[in-house]
Amino acid sequence: MNVCVASLCKAKQLEKAEIVIVDGIRIGLQPDVVTYNTLIAAYCRFVGIDAGYSILHRMKDAGINPDVITYNALIAGATRYSLLSKCLDLFDEMLEMRILPDIWSYNTLMNCFFKFGKPDEAYRVFQDILLKNISVHSATFNILINGLCMNGYTENALMLFRSLKCHGFIPQLVTYNILIHGLCKSGRGNVAREFLNELVELGHIPNAITYTTVMKCCFRYRQFEEGLKIFAEMRNKGYTYDAFAYCTVASMLLKTGRITEANEYLGYIITSGFTIDIVSFNTIFNLYCKEGQLDNAYTLLYEAENGGLESDKYTHAILIDGLCRTGNFQEAQQQLNRMSVTGFDSNLVAWNSFINGLCKTGQLDYATHIFESMDTRDSVSYSTMVRGLCQARRFRAASKLLLSCIRGGMNILKSDKRIVIDGLRSCGLTHEARKVQSKIQMAKLLHY
DNA sequence: CGGATGGCGC
């Protein structure tokens, strides 16, 4: 029965799995801890953490005690849904129940801390593993390397990787995938390339994840044709069994103005029978919004939501950008305000999109007002405003903003700084231009 | 029976 339940759960057929269990009970087979653990993992993955909990209760009611695997599945579920405190509670609960955590409990907890941007605490978990003399799993190192990369410690991740190799650790394909991704994200595409060669030399065969990662890396460095070549190779090898890579390609095409081609690839997503999840939906939705087909976009959104797809912060940001592009600033503003009441606040990208739209249409005072009322701002917010002010030839205001951005420890693009300085000069404000330049230099010295 | 890697927005 357990084998059957497991394979149904893997295939997301939870109702069928439940039927098998009921049938089993009818012929005298009682579900055991393995059956429940399988169910808990599947419910956490496909339905939600509460669904996982309800199985836990069912299990306890049936007189079966949870074990370490039960808790690991729940902790992983809590991590998936970004519930840090729930992870910690579960870990404590496990200890209280005198269930000894295994390496995977620690791995999962460590991964959870990394995911929440708490690398120090994650590292403490790792030290705990060593202290308690629990033998590590290769995944422990993979999680460490990934966590370090994702939290801006790419250099440390590289050092760890190299020292592990010296100690006889044989990197797996996942290890390379993680490293390549991390290196690319931190702007070290050249090192990523080296690792791509290395993994092949070591006899690994790149998988769909490797291809998608490398392809995105190419796009990041504006090597579009190179990336498309990788995609073609990936398709030839039959590695496009999901929409992941198609989304990357389509959004690159859209961003570079190759609308017709983007349309083509999105067509594949729709006709290939892939499950349209929120990410692929957003990619398609973005096409309609960028083309200014807001009516079609709304229809699509309506249909998707009726079909049970839940929009996320990406959906909202795309919509707001679309509304701005079509000049519907009032509706964009309303949507933004609605967003903050429905829990999508801190959607900085959407707000940035809005001020960008306002700046592009010369509504600088309105943009400034919004910018000042935002509770958080990032370097994009500043860049957008700075560029907008320069375009309106309000160079003094732009330089003031630029300096306050730098004082806040945020860095904006060199080209944006250039625009301000050149602008000041073009107005004959040579003295101010020089002042800004020296302040930028000073900030550089102080920060690095 | 669980647990690590890839896709979308300014």
Coordinates of C-alpha atoms (C1' of nucleotides) in Angstrom, one line a residue:
Chain A
M1 CA 0.0 0.0 0.0
N2 CA 2.8 2.4 0.9
V3 CA 4.5 2.0 -2.4
C4 CA 1.2 2.8 -4.1
V5 CA 0.4 5.8 -2.0
A6 CA 4.0 7.1 -2.5
S7 CA 3.8 7.0 -6.3
L8 CA 0.3 8.6 -6.3
C9 CA 1.5 11.4 -4.0
K10 CA 4.5 12.0 -6.2
A11 CA 2.1 12.4 -9.1
K12 CA 0.1 14.9 -7.1
Q13 CA -2.9 12.5 -7.1
L14 CA -3.8 13.1 -3.5
E15 CA -7.4 12.1 -3.7
K16 CA -6.5 8.8 -5.3
A17 CA -3.9 8.2 -2.6
E18 CA -6.6 8.7 0.0
I19 CA -8.8 6.2 -1.8
V20 CA -6.1 3.6 -1.8
I21 CA -5.7 4.2 2.0
V22 CA -9.5 3.7 2.5
D23 CA -9.4 0.6 0.4
G24 CA -6.5 -0.7 2.4
I25 CA -8.3 -0.2 5.7
R26 CA -11.3 -2.1 4.3
I27 CA -9.2 -5.1 3.7
G28 CA -7.5 -4.8 7.0
L29 CA -4.4 -2.8 6.2
Q30 CA -3.9 0.0 8.6
P31 CA -1.9 3.0 7.5
D32 CA 1.4 3.3 9.3
V33 CA 3.9 6.0 10.1
V34 CA 5.3 5.7 6.6
T35 CA 1.9 6.2 5.0
Y36 CA 1.3 9.3 7.0
N37 CA 4.7 10.7 6.4
T38 CA 4.2 10.3 2.7
L39 CA 0.9 12.1 2.9
I40 CA 2.3 14.9 5.1
A41 CA 5.1 15.6 2.6
A42 CA 2.7 15.6 -0.3
Y43 CA 0.1 17.8 1.4
C44 CA 2.7 20.3 2.4
R45 CA 4.1 20.4 -1.1
F46 CA 0.9 20.6 -3.1
V47 CA -1.7 22.1 -0.7
G48 CA -0.2 23.9 2.1
I49 CA 1.3 23.7 5.5
D50 CA -2.1 23.6 7.3
A51 CA -3.1 20.6 5.2
G52 CA 0.1 18.9 6.4
Y53 CA -0.7 19.7 9.9
S54 CA -4.2 18.2 9.6
I55 CA -2.6 14.9 8.5
L56 CA -0.4 15.1 11.5
H57 CA -3.5 15.3 13.7
R58 CA -5.2 12.5 11.8
M59 CA -2.1 10.5 12.5
K60 CA -2.0 11.2 16.2
D61 CA -5.7 10.4 16.4
A62 CA -5.0 7.1 14.8
G63 CA -2.5 6.4 17.6
I64 CA 0.6 6.6 15.5
N65 CA 3.5 8.6 16.8
P66 CA 5.3 11.0 14.5
D67 CA 9.0 10.3 13.9
V68 CA 11.9 12.3 12.7
I69 CA 10.8 12.0 9.1
T70 CA 7.4 13.5 10.0
Y71 CA 9.0 16.5 11.5
N72 CA 11.5 16.9 8.7
A73 CA 8.7 16.9 6.2
L74 CA 6.8 19.5 8.2
I75 CA 9.9 21.7 8.7
A76 CA 10.6 21.5 4.9
G77 CA 6.9 22.5 4.3
A78 CA 7.2 25.5 6.6
T79 CA 10.4 26.5 4.8
R80 CA 8.7 26.2 1.5
Y81 CA 6.0 28.6 2.6
S82 CA 8.5 31.0 4.2
L83 CA 7.3 30.4 7.8
L84 CA 10.5 30.8 9.8
S85 CA 8.9 30.8 13.2
K86 CA 7.0 27.7 12.4
C87 CA 10.2 26.0 11.4
L88 CA 11.7 26.9 14.8
D89 CA 8.6 25.8 16.7
L90 CA 8.6 22.5 14.9
F91 CA 12.2 21.9 15.6
D92 CA 11.6 22.6 19.3
E93 CA 8.5 20.5 19.4
M94 CA 10.6 17.6 17.9
L95 CA 13.1 18.0 20.7
E96 CA 10.4 18.1 23.3
M97 CA 9.0 14.9 22.0
R98 CA 12.4 13.4 22.4
I99 CA 12.7 12.7 18.7
L100 CA 16.4 12.9 17.8
P101 CA 16.9 15.3 14.8
D102 CA 19.0 13.7 12.0
I103 CA 21.3 15.4 9.5
W104 CA 18.3 16.3 7.4
S105 CA 16.6 18.1 10.2
Y106 CA 19.7 20.2 10.5
N107 CA 20.1 20.6 6.8
T108 CA 16.5 21.8 6.4
L109 CA 16.8 24.2 9.3
M110 CA 20.1 25.6 7.9
N111 CA 18.4 26.1 4.5
C112 CA 15.6 27.8 6.2
F113 CA 17.8 30.4 7.9
F114 CA 19.7 31.0 4.7
K115 CA 16.4 31.5 2.9
F116 CA 15.4 34.1 5.4
G117 CA 18.7 36.0 4.9
K118 CA 20.1 34.9 8.3
P119 CA 23.5 33.4 7.2
D120 CA 24.9 33.8 10.7
E121 CA 22.2 31.6 12.3
A122 CA 22.5 29.2 9.4
Y123 CA 26.2 28.9 10.0
R124 CA 25.5 28.3 13.7
V125 CA 23.4 25.3 12.7
F126 CA 26.3 24.0 10.7
Q127 CA 28.6 24.4 13.7
D128 CA 26.0 22.6 15.8
I129 CA 26.2 19.7 13.3
L130 CA 29.9 19.4 13.7
L131 CA 29.8 19.9 17.5
K132 CA 27.3 17.1 17.9
N133 CA 29.4 14.8 15.7
I134 CA 26.5 14.1 13.3
S135 CA 27.9 12.9 10.1
V136 CA 27.2 15.3 7.3
H137 CA 25.6 14.6 4.0
S138 CA 26.9 15.9 0.8
A139 CA 23.7 18.0 0.7
T140 CA 24.9 19.8 3.8
F141 CA 27.7 21.3 1.8
N142 CA 25.4 22.1 -1.2
I143 CA 23.0 23.9 1.1
L144 CA 26.0 25.8 2.6
I145 CA 27.4 26.8 -0.7
N146 CA 24.0 27.8 -2.0
G147 CA 23.1 29.8 1.1
L148 CA 26.4 31.6 1.1
C149 CA 25.9 32.6 -2.6
M150 CA 22.3 33.7 -2.0
N151 CA 23.3 35.9 0.9
G152 CA 26.1 37.7 -0.9
Y153 CA 29.0 35.6 0.2
T154 CA 30.0 34.2 -3.1
E155 CA 33.7 34.5 -2.3
N156 CA 33.3 32.4 0.8
A157 CA 31.2 29.9 -1.1
L158 CA 34.0 29.6 -3.6
M159 CA 36.6 29.1 -0.9
L160 CA 34.5 26.5 0.8
F161 CA 34.0 24.7 -2.5
R162 CA 37.8 24.6 -3.2
S163 CA 38.7 23.5 0.3
L164 CA 36.1 20.8 0.2
K165 CA 37.6 19.5 -3.0
C166 CA 41.0 19.4 -1.5
H167 CA 39.6 17.3 1.3
G168 CA 38.2 14.8 -1.1
F169 CA 34.7 16.0 -1.6
I170 CA 33.5 15.1 -5.0
P171 CA 31.2 17.8 -6.3
Q172 CA 27.9 16.6 -7.7
L173 CA 26.0 18.1 -10.6
V174 CA 23.8 20.0 -8.1
T175 CA 26.9 21.5 -6.5
Y176 CA 27.9 22.8 -9.9
N177 CA 24.5 24.1 -10.7
I178 CA 24.4 25.9 -7.4
L179 CA 27.8 27.4 -7.9
I180 CA 27.2 28.5 -11.5
H181 CA 23.9 30.1 -10.5
G182 CA 25.6 31.9 -7.6
L183 CA 28.5 33.1 -9.6
C184 CA 26.3 34.4 -12.4
K185 CA 24.1 36.3 -10.0
S186 CA 27.1 38.0 -8.4
G187 CA 28.4 39.1 -11.8
R188 CA 31.1 36.5 -12.2
G189 CA 30.0 34.9 -15.4
N190 CA 33.6 34.1 -16.4
V191 CA 34.2 31.9 -13.4
A192 CA 30.8 30.3 -14.0
R193 CA 32.0 29.3 -17.4
E194 CA 35.0 27.7 -16.0
F195 CA 32.9 25.6 -13.7
L196 CA 30.7 24.6 -16.6
N197 CA 33.8 23.2 -18.3
E198 CA 34.9 21.5 -15.1
L199 CA 31.7 19.7 -14.5
V200 CA 31.8 18.2 -18.0
E201 CA 35.4 17.2 -17.6
L202 CA 34.5 15.5 -14.4
G203 CA 32.0 13.3 -16.4
H204 CA 28.8 15.0 -15.3
I205 CA 26.1 15.4 -17.9
P206 CA 24.4 18.9 -17.7
N207 CA 20.7 18.7 -16.9
A208 CA 17.8 21.0 -17.5
I209 CA 18.7 23.1 -14.5
T210 CA 22.3 23.5 -15.8
Y211 CA 21.1 24.6 -19.2
T212 CA 18.5 27.0 -17.8
T213 CA 21.0 28.5 -15.5
V214 CA 23.7 28.9 -18.1
M215 CA 21.3 30.3 -20.6
K216 CA 20.1 32.9 -18.2
C217 CA 23.7 33.8 -17.4
C218 CA 24.2 34.5 -21.1
F219 CA 21.2 36.7 -21.3
R220 CA 22.4 38.6 -18.2
Y221 CA 25.6 39.4 -20.1
R222 CA 23.7 40.3 -23.2
Q223 CA 25.0 37.3 -25.1
F224 CA 21.5 36.7 -26.5
E225 CA 22.4 34.5 -29.5
E226 CA 24.7 32.4 -27.4
G227 CA 21.9 31.9 -24.9
L228 CA 19.4 31.0 -27.6
K229 CA 21.9 28.5 -29.0
I230 CA 22.0 26.9 -25.6
F231 CA 18.2 26.8 -25.5
A232 CA 18.2 25.1 -28.9
E233 CA 20.6 22.5 -27.7
M234 CA 18.5 21.9 -24.6
R235 CA 15.4 21.4 -26.8
N236 CA 17.2 19.0 -29.1
K237 CA 18.2 16.9 -26.1
G238 CA 14.6 16.8 -24.9
Y239 CA 15.3 18.8 -21.7
T240 CA 12.3 21.1 -22.1
Y241 CA 9.8 19.1 -20.2
D242 CA 8.6 22.1 -18.3
A243 CA 8.0 25.8 -18.9
F244 CA 11.1 27.0 -17.0
A245 CA 13.4 27.7 -19.9
Y246 CA 10.6 28.9 -22.1
C247 CA 9.8 31.6 -19.5
T248 CA 13.4 32.8 -19.5
V249 CA 13.6 32.9 -23.3
A250 CA 10.3 34.6 -23.7
S251 CA 11.0 37.3 -21.2
M252 CA 14.4 38.0 -22.7
L253 CA 12.8 38.4 -26.1
L254 CA 10.1 40.7 -24.7
K255 CA 12.7 42.8 -22.9
T256 CA 14.8 43.2 -26.0
G257 CA 11.7 44.1 -28.1
R258 CA 11.5 40.9 -30.1
I259 CA 7.8 40.7 -29.6
T260 CA 7.0 38.3 -32.4
E261 CA 9.5 35.8 -31.2
A262 CA 8.3 36.2 -27.7
N263 CA 4.8 35.4 -28.8
E264 CA 6.1 32.3 -30.6
Y265 CA 7.7 30.9 -27.4
L266 CA 4.8 31.8 -25.3
G267 CA 2.7 29.9 -27.8
Y268 CA 4.8 26.8 -27.1
I269 CA 4.1 27.2 -23.4
I270 CA 0.4 27.3 -24.0
T271 CA 0.2 24.4 -26.5
S272 CA 2.9 22.1 -25.1
G273 CA 0.6 21.0 -22.3
F274 CA 2.8 22.3 -19.5
T275 CA 0.9 23.1 -16.3
I276 CA 0.5 26.8 -16.4
D277 CA 1.7 27.9 -13.0
I278 CA 1.8 31.5 -11.7
V279 CA 5.3 32.1 -13.2
S280 CA 4.4 31.0 -16.7
F281 CA 1.2 32.9 -16.4
N282 CA 3.1 36.0 -15.4
T283 CA 5.3 35.7 -18.4
I284 CA 2.3 35.6 -20.7
F285 CA 0.5 38.3 -18.8
N286 CA 3.6 40.5 -19.2
L287 CA 3.4 40.2 -22.9
Y288 CA -0.1 41.5 -23.0
C289 CA 0.7 44.3 -20.6
K290 CA 3.9 45.3 -22.5
E291 CA 1.9 45.4 -25.8
G292 CA -0.6 47.6 -24.1
Q293 CA -3.4 45.1 -24.5
L294 CA -4.8 45.7 -21.1
D295 CA -8.3 44.4 -21.9
N296 CA -6.9 41.1 -23.0
A297 CA -4.6 41.1 -19.9
Y298 CA -7.5 41.6 -17.6
T299 CA -9.5 38.9 -19.3
L300 CA -6.6 36.5 -19.0
L301 CA -6.1 37.4 -15.3
Y302 CA -9.8 36.9 -14.6
E303 CA -9.8 33.5 -16.3
A304 CA -6.7 32.4 -14.4
E305 CA -8.1 33.5 -11.1
N306 CA -11.3 31.7 -11.8
G307 CA -9.2 28.6 -12.6
G308 CA -7.7 28.7 -9.2
L309 CA -4.4 30.4 -10.0
E310 CA -3.5 32.9 -7.3
S311 CA -1.8 36.1 -8.5
D312 CA 1.4 37.1 -6.7
K313 CA 3.5 40.2 -6.4
Y314 CA 4.9 39.7 -9.9
T315 CA 1.5 39.7 -11.4
H316 CA 0.7 43.0 -9.6
A317 CA 4.0 44.7 -10.6
I318 CA 3.4 43.7 -14.2
L319 CA -0.1 45.0 -14.1
I320 CA 1.0 48.3 -12.6
D321 CA 3.7 48.7 -15.2
G322 CA 1.1 48.0 -17.9
L323 CA -1.3 50.5 -16.5
C324 CA 1.4 53.2 -16.5
R325 CA 2.4 52.4 -20.0
T326 CA -1.2 53.0 -21.2
G327 CA -1.5 56.1 -19.1
N328 CA -3.9 54.8 -16.6
F329 CA -2.1 56.3 -13.6
Q330 CA -5.2 56.7 -11.5
E331 CA -6.0 53.0 -11.8
A332 CA -2.4 52.1 -11.1
Q333 CA -2.5 54.2 -8.0
Q334 CA -5.7 52.5 -6.9
Q335 CA -4.2 49.1 -7.6
L336 CA -1.1 50.0 -5.5
N337 CA -3.2 51.1 -2.6
R338 CA -5.4 48.0 -2.9
M339 CA -2.2 46.0 -2.9
S340 CA -1.1 47.3 0.4
V341 CA -4.3 46.3 2.1
T342 CA -4.3 42.8 0.5
G343 CA -0.9 42.0 1.8
F344 CA 1.3 42.9 -1.1
D345 CA 2.9 45.8 0.5
S346 CA 6.7 46.0 0.4
N347 CA 6.2 45.3 -3.3
L348 CA 8.9 47.8 -4.1
V349 CA 9.1 46.9 -7.8
A350 CA 5.5 47.9 -8.3
W351 CA 6.1 51.2 -6.7
N352 CA 9.3 51.8 -8.6
S353 CA 7.3 51.0 -11.8
F354 CA 4.8 53.6 -10.8
I355 CA 7.3 56.4 -10.3
N356 CA 9.0 55.3 -13.5
G357 CA 5.8 55.7 -15.3
L358 CA 5.2 59.1 -13.8
C359 CA 8.7 60.3 -14.6
K360 CA 8.5 59.1 -18.2
T361 CA 5.4 61.2 -18.7
G362 CA 6.9 64.3 -17.1
Q363 CA 4.8 64.1 -13.9
L364 CA 7.9 64.9 -11.7
D365 CA 6.1 66.5 -8.8
Y366 CA 3.7 63.6 -8.5
A367 CA 6.6 61.1 -8.8
T368 CA 8.6 63.0 -6.1
H369 CA 5.5 63.0 -3.8
I370 CA 5.1 59.2 -4.2
F371 CA 8.9 58.6 -3.9
E372 CA 8.9 60.5 -0.6
S373 CA 5.9 58.7 0.7
M374 CA 7.3 55.2 0.0
D375 CA 8.3 53.4 3.2
T376 CA 11.2 51.6 1.6
R377 CA 13.4 52.7 -1.4
D378 CA 16.1 50.9 -3.1
S379 CA 18.8 51.9 -5.6
V380 CA 16.3 51.4 -8.5
S381 CA 13.9 53.9 -6.8
Y382 CA 16.7 56.5 -6.6
S383 CA 18.0 55.8 -10.2
T384 CA 14.5 56.2 -11.5
M385 CA 14.0 59.5 -9.8
V386 CA 17.4 60.8 -10.7
R387 CA 17.0 59.9 -14.3
G388 CA 13.5 61.5 -14.3
L389 CA 14.7 64.7 -12.8
C390 CA 17.6 64.9 -15.2
Q391 CA 15.3 64.4 -18.1
A392 CA 13.2 67.3 -16.9
R393 CA 16.5 69.2 -16.6
R394 CA 16.1 69.6 -12.8
F395 CA 19.7 68.8 -12.3
R396 CA 20.1 70.4 -8.9
A397 CA 17.3 68.3 -7.4
A398 CA 18.8 65.3 -9.2
S399 CA 22.2 65.8 -7.6
K400 CA 20.7 66.4 -4.2
L401 CA 18.9 63.0 -4.5
L402 CA 21.9 61.3 -5.9
L403 CA 24.0 62.4 -2.9
S404 CA 21.4 61.4 -0.4
C405 CA 21.3 58.0 -2.1
I406 CA 25.0 57.6 -1.7
R407 CA 24.9 58.8 1.9
G408 CA 22.4 56.0 2.6
G409 CA 25.0 53.5 1.4
M410 CA 23.2 52.6 -1.8
N411 CA 24.9 52.6 -5.1
I412 CA 23.4 53.6 -8.3
L413 CA 24.6 53.0 -11.8
K414 CA 27.7 54.8 -13.0
S415 CA 25.8 56.0 -16.1
D416 CA 23.2 57.6 -13.9
K417 CA 25.8 59.5 -12.0
R418 CA 27.3 60.6 -15.3
I419 CA 23.9 62.0 -16.4
V420 CA 23.8 64.2 -13.3
I421 CA 27.3 65.5 -13.6
D422 CA 27.0 66.2 -17.3
G423 CA 23.7 67.8 -16.8
L424 CA 25.0 70.2 -14.2
R425 CA 27.9 71.1 -16.5
S426 CA 25.6 71.7 -19.4
C427 CA 23.8 74.3 -17.3
G428 CA 27.0 76.0 -16.4
L429 CA 27.0 74.6 -12.9
T430 CA 30.6 73.5 -13.1
H431 CA 31.2 74.1 -9.5
E432 CA 28.3 71.9 -8.4
A433 CA 29.3 69.2 -10.9
R434 CA 32.8 69.1 -9.4
K435 CA 31.3 69.0 -5.9
V436 CA 29.1 66.0 -6.7
Q437 CA 32.0 64.3 -8.3
S438 CA 34.3 64.7 -5.3
K439 CA 31.5 63.5 -3.0
I440 CA 31.1 60.4 -5.1
Q441 CA 34.8 59.8 -4.9
M442 CA 34.7 60.3 -1.1
A443 CA 31.8 57.9 -0.7
K444 CA 33.8 55.3 -2.7
L445 CA 36.8 55.7 -0.4
L446 CA 34.6 55.4 2.7
H447 CA 32.6 52.4 1.5
Y448 CA 35.3 50.2 0.1
Chain B
dC1 C1' 8.3 7.9 3.6
dG2 C1' 11.8 13.4 3.9
dG3 C1' 15.8 16.9 2.7
dA4 C1' 19.9 20.7 -1.6
dT5 C1' 19.9 23.4 -7.6
dG6 C1' 16.8 26.4 -12.7
dG7 C1' 11.9 30.1 -14.8
dC8 C1' 8.3 35.7 -14.3
dG9 C1' 8.1 42.2 -12.5
dC10 C1' 11.0 48.3 -12.1

